[in-house]
PDB file of C-alpha atoms in Angstrom:
ATOM      1  CA  MET J1314      74.727 149.242 141.384  1.00  0.00           C
ATOM      2  CA  PRO J1315      78.446 149.709 140.615  1.00  0.00           C
ATOM      3  CA  ILE J1316      81.008 147.856 142.759  1.00  0.00           C
ATOM      4  CA  ARG J1317      83.608 150.171 144.223  1.00  0.00           C
ATOM      5  CA  PRO J1318      87.119 148.858 144.952  1.00  0.00           C
ATOM      6  CA  ILE J1319      88.182 148.736 148.563  1.00  0.00           C
ATOM      7  CA  LEU J1320      91.136 151.037 149.104  1.00  0.00           C
ATOM      8  CA  PRO J1321      93.522 150.525 152.028  1.00  0.00           C
ATOM      9  CA  GLY J1322      92.842 154.095 153.186  1.00  0.00           C
ATOM     10  CA  SER J1323      89.142 153.387 153.546  1.00  0.00           C
ATOM     11  CA  LEU J1324      89.673 150.485 155.956  1.00  0.00           C
ATOM     12  CA  ARG J1325      89.766 150.679 159.695  1.00  0.00           C
ATOM     13  CA  PRO J1326      93.299 150.591 161.158  1.00  0.00           C
ATOM     14  CA  PRO J1327      93.280 146.892 162.235  1.00  0.00           C
ATOM     15  CA  PHE J1328      92.110 145.723 158.804  1.00  0.00           C
ATOM     16  CA  ARG J1329      94.501 148.112 157.095  1.00  0.00           C
ATOM     17  CA  ARG J1330      97.471 146.678 158.998  1.00  0.00           C
ATOM     18  CA  ALA J1331      96.419 143.078 158.199  1.00  0.00           C
ATOM     19  CA  LEU J1332      96.080 143.854 154.467  1.00  0.00           C
ATOM     20  CA  CYS J1333      99.503 145.511 154.336  1.00  0.00           C
ATOM     21  CA  ALA J1334     101.097 142.560 156.131  1.00  0.00           C
ATOM     22  CA  LEU J1335      99.507 140.171 153.602  1.00  0.00           C
ATOM     23  CA  ILE J1336     100.781 142.201 150.639  1.00  0.00           C
ATOM     24  CA  ILE J1337     104.302 142.279 152.101  1.00  0.00           C
ATOM     25  CA  ALA J1338     104.330 138.536 152.844  1.00  0.00           C
ATOM     26  CA  LEU J1339     102.926 137.407 149.462  1.00  0.00           C
ATOM     27  CA  PRO J1340     106.202 137.590 147.395  1.00  0.00           C
ATOM     28  CA  GLY J1341     108.038 135.618 150.052  1.00  0.00           C
ATOM     29  CA  ALA J1342     105.359 132.926 150.051  1.00  0.00           C
ATOM     30  CA  VAL J1343     105.576 132.618 146.257  1.00  0.00           C
ATOM     31  CA  ALA J1344     109.371 132.343 146.397  1.00  0.00           C
ATOM     32  CA  LEU J1345     109.148 129.695 149.103  1.00  0.00           C
ATOM     33  CA  ALA J1346     106.701 127.659 147.014  1.00  0.00           C
ATOM     34  CA  GLN J1347     109.020 127.868 144.013  1.00  0.00           C
ATOM     35  CA  THR J1348     111.938 126.725 146.171  1.00  0.00           C
ATOM     36  CA  ARG J1349     110.015 123.720 147.427  1.00  0.00           C
ATOM     37  CA  ASN J1350     108.773 122.818 143.895  1.00  0.00           C
ATOM     38  CA  PRO J1351     111.487 124.028 141.481  1.00  0.00           C
ATOM     39  CA  ALA J1352     110.837 123.827 137.709  1.00  0.00           C
ATOM     40  CA  PRO J1353     112.697 120.876 136.099  1.00  0.00           C
ATOM     41  CA  ALA J1354     115.883 121.735 134.215  1.00  0.00           C
ATOM     42  CA  LEU J1355     115.514 121.661 130.429  1.00  0.00           C
ATOM     43  CA  GLN J1356     117.605 119.533 128.096  1.00  0.00           C
ATOM     44  CA  ASN J1357     120.827 121.041 126.769  1.00  0.00           C
ATOM     45  CA  PRO J1358     120.408 121.222 122.946  1.00  0.00           C
ATOM     46  CA  ALA J1359     124.181 120.799 122.407  1.00  0.00           C
ATOM     47  CA  ALA J1360     123.986 117.259 123.790  1.00  0.00           C
ATOM     48  CA  ILE J1361     121.250 116.430 121.274  1.00  0.00           C
ATOM     49  CA  VAL J1362     123.322 117.812 118.390  1.00  0.00           C
ATOM     50  CA  THR J1363     126.251 115.638 119.520  1.00  0.00           C
ATOM     51  CA  GLN J1364     124.056 112.524 119.499  1.00  0.00           C
ATOM     52  CA  VAL J1365     122.750 113.316 116.010  1.00  0.00           C
ATOM     53  CA  GLU J1366     126.166 114.005 114.499  1.00  0.00           C
ATOM     54  CA  THR J1367     127.691 110.886 116.095  1.00  0.00           C
ATOM     55  CA  LEU J1368     124.977 108.667 114.606  1.00  0.00           C
ATOM     56  CA  LEU J1369     125.332 110.197 111.137  1.00  0.00           C
ATOM     57  CA  LYS J1370     129.138 109.919 111.188  1.00  0.00           C
ATOM     58  CA  ASP J1371     128.841 106.217 112.031  1.00  0.00           C
ATOM     59  CA  ARG J1372     126.431 105.655 109.120  1.00  0.00           C
ATOM     60  CA  ALA J1373     128.530 107.728 106.716  1.00  0.00           C
ATOM     61  CA  ALA J1374     131.630 105.648 107.524  1.00  0.00           C
ATOM     62  CA  SER J1375     130.358 102.905 105.173  1.00  0.00           C
ATOM     63  CA  TYR J1376     130.542 105.290 102.197  1.00  0.00           C
ATOM     64  CA  PRO J1377     133.784 105.658 100.208  1.00  0.00           C
ATOM     65  CA  GLY J1378     134.205 109.373 100.726  1.00  0.00           C
ATOM     66  CA  THR J1379     134.656 112.248 103.158  1.00  0.00           C
ATOM     67  CA  ALA J1380     131.550 113.164 105.134  1.00  0.00           C
ATOM     68  CA  THR J1381     130.501 116.663 106.190  1.00  0.00           C
ATOM     69  CA  ILE J1382     127.608 116.722 108.652  1.00  0.00           C
ATOM     70  CA  THR J1383     125.775 119.709 110.118  1.00  0.00           C
ATOM     71  CA  ALA J1384     122.862 119.223 112.505  1.00  0.00           C
ATOM     72  CA  ASP J1385     120.335 121.983 113.150  1.00  0.00           C
ATOM     73  CA  THR J1386     120.038 123.200 116.740  1.00  0.00           C
ATOM     74  CA  PRO J1387     116.802 121.713 118.106  1.00  0.00           C
ATOM     75  CA  ARG J1388     114.121 123.895 119.694  1.00  0.00           C
ATOM     76  CA  ILE J1389     113.724 122.898 123.337  1.00  0.00           C
ATOM     77  CA  THR J1390     110.296 123.638 124.779  1.00  0.00           C
ATOM     78  CA  ASN J1391     109.438 121.301 127.663  1.00  0.00           C
ATOM     79  CA  GLN J1392     111.973 118.496 127.195  1.00  0.00           C
ATOM     80  CA  ALA J1393     113.433 117.811 130.635  1.00  0.00           C
ATOM     81  CA  ALA J1394     117.158 117.192 131.057  1.00  0.00           C
ATOM     82  CA  CYS J1395     117.924 113.608 130.037  1.00  0.00           C
ATOM     83  CA  SER J1396     120.512 111.210 131.418  1.00  0.00           C
ATOM     84  CA  GLN J1397     120.143 108.624 128.633  1.00  0.00           C
ATOM     85  CA  LEU J1398     119.724 109.835 125.051  1.00  0.00           C
ATOM     86  CA  ASP J1399     119.245 107.549 122.052  1.00  0.00           C
ATOM     87  CA  ALA J1400     119.415 108.701 118.416  1.00  0.00           C
ATOM     88  CA  PHE J1401     117.855 106.878 115.445  1.00  0.00           C
ATOM     89  CA  LEU J1402     117.296 107.534 111.749  1.00  0.00           C
ATOM     90  CA  ALA J1403     113.731 108.423 110.904  1.00  0.00           C
ATOM     91  CA  GLY J1404     111.869 107.171 107.850  1.00  0.00           C
ATOM     92  CA  SER J1405     113.558 104.526 105.710  1.00  0.00           C
ATOM     93  CA  GLY J1406     116.748 104.650 107.736  1.00  0.00           C
ATOM     94  CA  GLY J1407     119.022 105.618 104.839  1.00  0.00           C
ATOM     95  CA  LEU J1408     121.194 108.705 104.555  1.00  0.00           C
ATOM     96  CA  GLN J1409     119.850 111.590 102.488  1.00  0.00           C
ATOM     97  CA  PRO J1410     121.335 115.014 101.699  1.00  0.00           C
ATOM     98  CA  ARG J1411     118.724 116.331 104.139  1.00  0.00           C
ATOM     99  CA  THR J1412     118.194 113.710 106.835  1.00  0.00           C
ATOM    100  CA  SER J1413     115.747 113.593 109.741  1.00  0.00           C
ATOM    101  CA  VAL J1414     117.136 112.084 112.942  1.00  0.00           C
ATOM    102  CA  GLY J1415     115.005 111.165 115.929  1.00  0.00           C
ATOM    103  CA  VAL J1416     116.335 111.595 119.456  1.00  0.00           C
ATOM    104  CA  ARG J1417     114.516 110.028 122.379  1.00  0.00           C
ATOM    105  CA  CYS J1418     115.103 110.269 126.096  1.00  0.00           C
ATOM    106  CA  LEU J1419     115.044 106.904 127.845  1.00  0.00           C
ATOM    107  CA  ALA J1420     115.463 108.226 131.402  1.00  0.00           C
ATOM    108  CA  PRO J1421     114.416 109.784 133.661  1.00  0.00           C
ATOM    109  CA  GLN J1422     111.459 111.292 131.765  1.00  0.00           C
ATOM    110  CA  PRO J1423     110.696 109.940 128.267  1.00  0.00           C
ATOM    111  CA  TRP J1424     110.319 112.304 125.321  1.00  0.00           C
ATOM    112  CA  THR J1425     111.130 112.285 121.598  1.00  0.00           C
ATOM    113  CA  LEU J1426     112.017 115.033 119.152  1.00  0.00           C
ATOM    114  CA  TYR J1427     113.344 115.188 115.580  1.00  0.00           C
ATOM    115  CA  VAL J1428     116.359 117.083 114.291  1.00  0.00           C
ATOM    116  CA  GLN J1429     117.140 117.971 110.677  1.00  0.00           C
ATOM    117  CA  ALA J1430     120.724 117.550 109.475  1.00  0.00           C
ATOM    118  CA  SER J1431     122.594 118.237 106.242  1.00  0.00           C
ATOM    119  CA  VAL J1432     124.842 115.409 105.042  1.00  0.00           C
ATOM    120  CA  GLN J1433     127.388 115.567 102.244  1.00  0.00           C
ATOM    121  CA  ILE J1434     129.756 112.751 101.257  1.00  0.00           C
ATOM    122  CA  ILE J1435     132.384 113.772  98.737  1.00  0.00           C
ATOM    123  CA  GLY J1436     134.007 110.859  96.916  1.00  0.00           C
ATOM    124  CA  HIS J1437     135.122 109.527  93.542  1.00  0.00           C
ATOM    125  CA  TYR J1438     132.862 107.729  91.081  1.00  0.00           C
ATOM    126  CA  PHE J1439     133.355 106.216  87.638  1.00  0.00           C
ATOM    127  CA  VAL J1440     132.517 107.679  84.228  1.00  0.00           C
ATOM    128  CA  ALA J1441     133.074 106.259  80.745  1.00  0.00           C
ATOM    129  CA  SER J1442     136.406 107.305  79.213  1.00  0.00           C
ATOM    130  CA  HIS J1443     134.810 106.859  75.765  1.00  0.00           C
ATOM    131  CA  THR J1444     131.450 105.773  74.384  1.00  0.00           C
ATOM    132  CA  LEU J1445     130.549 102.262  75.542  1.00  0.00           C
ATOM    133  CA  ASN J1446     128.082 100.274  73.460  1.00  0.00           C
ATOM    134  CA  ARG J1447     125.536  97.868  74.886  1.00  0.00           C
ATOM    135  CA  GLY J1448     127.090  94.501  75.709  1.00  0.00           C
ATOM    136  CA  THR J1449     130.584  95.863  76.406  1.00  0.00           C
ATOM    137  CA  VAL J1450     132.599  94.042  79.056  1.00  0.00           C
ATOM    138  CA  ILE J1451     134.124  96.943  80.974  1.00  0.00           C
ATOM    139  CA  GLY J1452     137.864  97.074  81.521  1.00  0.00           C
ATOM    140  CA  GLN J1453     139.996  99.528  83.469  1.00  0.00           C
ATOM    141  CA  ASP J1454     140.834 101.472  80.285  1.00  0.00           C
ATOM    142  CA  ASP J1455     137.133 102.163  79.764  1.00  0.00           C
ATOM    143  CA  LEU J1456     136.946 104.212  82.953  1.00  0.00           C
ATOM    144  CA  ASP J1457     137.757 107.680  84.254  1.00  0.00           C
ATOM    145  CA  THR J1458     136.899 109.112  87.669  1.00  0.00           C
ATOM    146  CA  ARG J1459     135.097 112.227  88.820  1.00  0.00           C
ATOM    147  CA  GLU J1460     134.488 113.700  92.276  1.00  0.00           C
ATOM    148  CA  GLY J1461     131.082 114.617  93.631  1.00  0.00           C
ATOM    149  CA  ASP J1462     128.495 114.236  96.378  1.00  0.00           C
ATOM    150  CA  LEU J1463     127.719 110.515  96.445  1.00  0.00           C
ATOM    151  CA  LEU J1464     124.404 111.096  98.232  1.00  0.00           C
ATOM    152  CA  ARG J1465     123.138 113.277  95.395  1.00  0.00           C
ATOM    153  CA  LEU J1466     124.569 110.909  92.762  1.00  0.00           C
ATOM    154  CA  ARG J1467     122.956 107.857  94.296  1.00  0.00           C
ATOM    155  CA  ARG J1468     123.036 105.582  91.233  1.00  0.00           C
ATOM    156  CA  VAL J1469     126.706 106.060  90.330  1.00  0.00           C
ATOM    157  CA  ILE J1470     129.258 103.368  91.159  1.00  0.00           C
ATOM    158  CA  SER J1471     132.380 104.062  93.188  1.00  0.00           C
ATOM    159  CA  ASP J1472     133.519 100.480  93.855  1.00  0.00           C
ATOM    160  CA  PRO J1473     135.701  99.058  91.040  1.00  0.00           C
ATOM    161  CA  ALA J1474     134.640  95.525  92.013  1.00  0.00           C
ATOM    162  CA  HIS J1475     131.175  96.377  90.700  1.00  0.00           C
ATOM    163  CA  VAL J1476     132.394  97.878  87.416  1.00  0.00           C
ATOM    164  CA  VAL J1477     135.421  96.093  85.986  1.00  0.00           C
ATOM    165  CA  GLY J1478     134.340  92.909  84.211  1.00  0.00           C
ATOM    166  CA  TRP J1479     130.665  93.835  84.301  1.00  0.00           C
ATOM    167  CA  ILE J1480     128.581  94.116  81.119  1.00  0.00           C
ATOM    168  CA  THR J1481     126.768  97.218  79.899  1.00  0.00           C
ATOM    169  CA  THR J1482     123.033  96.869  79.322  1.00  0.00           C
ATOM    170  CA  ARG J1483     122.740 100.115  77.350  1.00  0.00           C
ATOM    171  CA  ARG J1484     124.907 102.635  75.522  1.00  0.00           C
ATOM    172  CA  ILE J1485     126.897 104.977  77.797  1.00  0.00           C
ATOM    173  CA  ARG J1486     128.226 108.177  76.266  1.00  0.00           C
ATOM    174  CA  SER J1487     131.788 109.379  76.766  1.00  0.00           C
ATOM    175  CA  GLY J1488     132.038 111.109  80.144  1.00  0.00           C
ATOM    176  CA  GLY J1489     128.697 109.697  81.248  1.00  0.00           C
ATOM    177  CA  PRO J1490     128.476 108.299  84.786  1.00  0.00           C
ATOM    178  CA  ILE J1491     128.568 104.537  85.199  1.00  0.00           C
ATOM    179  CA  GLU J1492     125.308 103.733  86.964  1.00  0.00           C
ATOM    180  CA  GLY J1493     124.291 100.481  88.554  1.00  0.00           C
ATOM    181  CA  ASN J1494     121.185 100.096  86.413  1.00  0.00           C
ATOM    182  CA  ALA J1495     123.347 100.229  83.265  1.00  0.00           C
ATOM    183  CA  LEU J1496     125.379  97.130  84.149  1.00  0.00           C
ATOM    184  CA  ARG J1497     124.795  93.477  84.773  1.00  0.00           C
ATOM    185  CA  ASP J1498     126.819  90.926  86.664  1.00  0.00           C
ATOM    186  CA  PRO J1499     129.075  88.914  84.312  1.00  0.00           C
ATOM    187  CA  ASN J1500     127.742  85.794  86.036  1.00  0.00           C
ATOM    188  CA  SER J1501     124.139  86.742  85.340  1.00  0.00           C
ATOM    189  CA  ILE J1502     121.814  85.578  82.572  1.00  0.00           C
ATOM    190  CA  ALA J1503     120.178  87.994  80.135  1.00  0.00           C
ATOM    191  CA  ARG J1504     116.649  87.693  78.812  1.00  0.00           C
ATOM    192  CA  GLY J1505     116.535  85.810  75.482  1.00  0.00           C
ATOM    193  CA  GLN J1506     119.851  84.080  76.131  1.00  0.00           C
ATOM    194  CA  GLN J1507     120.273  80.375  75.418  1.00  0.00           C
ATOM    195  CA  VAL J1508     120.974  78.573  78.665  1.00  0.00           C
ATOM    196  CA  ARG J1509     121.715  75.100  79.932  1.00  0.00           C
ATOM    197  CA  THR J1510     119.189  73.647  82.353  1.00  0.00           C
ATOM    198  CA  VAL J1511     120.080  71.152  85.035  1.00  0.00           C
ATOM    199  CA  ALA J1512     117.227  69.270  86.734  1.00  0.00           C
ATOM    200  CA  ARG J1513     118.124  67.559  89.980  1.00  0.00           C
ATOM    201  CA  GLY J1514     116.036  65.013  91.811  1.00  0.00           C
ATOM    202  CA  ALA J1515     116.467  62.106  94.172  1.00  0.00           C
ATOM    203  CA  GLY J1516     119.339  60.127  92.655  1.00  0.00           C
ATOM    204  CA  PHE J1517     119.297  61.667  89.157  1.00  0.00           C
ATOM    205  CA  VAL J1518     120.485  64.685  87.142  1.00  0.00           C
ATOM    206  CA  VAL J1519     118.977  65.647  83.775  1.00  0.00           C
ATOM    207  CA  SER J1520     120.488  68.322  81.513  1.00  0.00           C
ATOM    208  CA  GLY J1521     118.732  70.263  78.792  1.00  0.00           C
ATOM    209  CA  GLU J1522     118.603  73.589  76.974  1.00  0.00           C
ATOM    210  CA  GLY J1523     116.235  76.503  76.788  1.00  0.00           C
ATOM    211  CA  GLN J1524     115.782  80.211  76.330  1.00  0.00           C
ATOM    212  CA  ALA J1525     115.760  82.554  79.324  1.00  0.00           C
ATOM    213  CA  MET J1526     112.494  84.483  79.578  1.00  0.00           C
ATOM    214  CA  GLY J1527     113.953  86.929  82.087  1.00  0.00           C
ATOM    215  CA  SER J1528     117.231  88.265  83.406  1.00  0.00           C
ATOM    216  CA  GLY J1529     118.809  87.376  86.722  1.00  0.00           C
ATOM    217  CA  SER J1530     122.002  87.240  88.750  1.00  0.00           C
ATOM    218  CA  PRO J1531     123.183  84.105  90.578  1.00  0.00           C
ATOM    219  CA  GLY J1532     120.561  83.058  93.088  1.00  0.00           C
ATOM    220  CA  ALA J1533     117.669  84.707  91.249  1.00  0.00           C
ATOM    221  CA  GLN J1534     114.611  82.780  90.067  1.00  0.00           C
ATOM    222  CA  ILE J1535     113.872  83.005  86.329  1.00  0.00           C
ATOM    223  CA  GLN J1536     111.692  81.176  83.832  1.00  0.00           C
ATOM    224  CA  VAL J1537     113.075  79.207  80.900  1.00  0.00           C
ATOM    225  CA  ARG J1538     111.257  78.076  77.766  1.00  0.00           C
ATOM    226  CA  THR J1539     112.338  74.585  76.670  1.00  0.00           C
ATOM    227  CA  PRO J1540     112.567  73.496  72.968  1.00  0.00           C
ATOM    228  CA  ASN J1541     109.144  71.816  73.225  1.00  0.00           C
ATOM    229  CA  GLY J1542     107.544  75.055  74.523  1.00  0.00           C
ATOM    230  CA  GLN J1543     107.316  74.066  78.181  1.00  0.00           C
ATOM    231  CA  ILE J1544     107.928  76.849  80.742  1.00  0.00           C
ATOM    232  CA  ILE J1545     110.037  75.849  83.723  1.00  0.00           C
ATOM    233  CA  THR J1546     111.335  77.877  86.676  1.00  0.00           C
ATOM    234  CA  GLY J1547     114.829  77.569  88.050  1.00  0.00           C
ATOM    235  CA  THR J1548     117.660  79.280  89.922  1.00  0.00           C
ATOM    236  CA  VAL J1549     120.510  81.034  88.127  1.00  0.00           C
ATOM    237  CA  LEU J1550     123.810  79.317  88.936  1.00  0.00           C
ATOM    238  CA  ASP J1551     126.123  81.218  86.602  1.00  0.00           C
ATOM    239  CA  ALA J1552     126.149  83.024  83.273  1.00  0.00           C
ATOM    240  CA  HIS J1553     125.085  79.859  81.386  1.00  0.00           C
ATOM    241  CA  THR J1554     123.260  77.528  83.788  1.00  0.00           C
ATOM    242  CA  VAL J1555     119.846  77.395  85.429  1.00  0.00           C
ATOM    243  CA  GLN J1556     119.133  74.739  88.046  1.00  0.00           C
ATOM    244  CA  VAL J1557     115.628  73.235  88.233  1.00  0.00           C
ATOM    245  CA  MET J1558     114.703  71.403  91.403  1.00  0.00           C
ATOM    246  CA  MET J1559     112.430  68.387  90.905  1.00  0.00           C
TER     247      MET J1559
END
């Protein structure tokens, strides 16, 4: 049997008046409930962008160049307004051309979201002024400079202290960028090099010679083959000496 809707006109007058009064009062009751339990204010996305850009500017300050940073506007869904924001680098923590930054609310209601940002650092880096052969000790005349985005040219060197006086480990063509993996510290030891060994013990020092079986900068551990074929391990002191602790 079909159910027929009850229409106000079909009701007796007392019931009709009660139903009309209920319909009239309902919007006011809803508004009153909303007033007593207002929805929490949402977080202002501009404040999040400010936190992200401030963090990235601080990190970019350690680079020898001019930084340009643009943070995407985050999408706010249910993140309540925050009185204490904290930004942090996501992932490995290093700057990338496209960097993800986390922003968390510490109070009053905790939440975390992630914002994408574009980072560009324009600075000068070194290139070879002419072809440099392997084993060249680099001088100032061997260098020219170019300008580019140092985040996209991650292996190039922009600090002269890490170029001048260093030794090339491979051939670098004229105009080619000077990269960190193409140089070695002038105080380092190269594989196959003849070195002096110094063995220190309680109250004695013994010197000897050997051939380096690996490469290493000062402080690195390498192995050395002695003239009698023995393999010993020591610490690189300088470009000619390996210290062996007894």
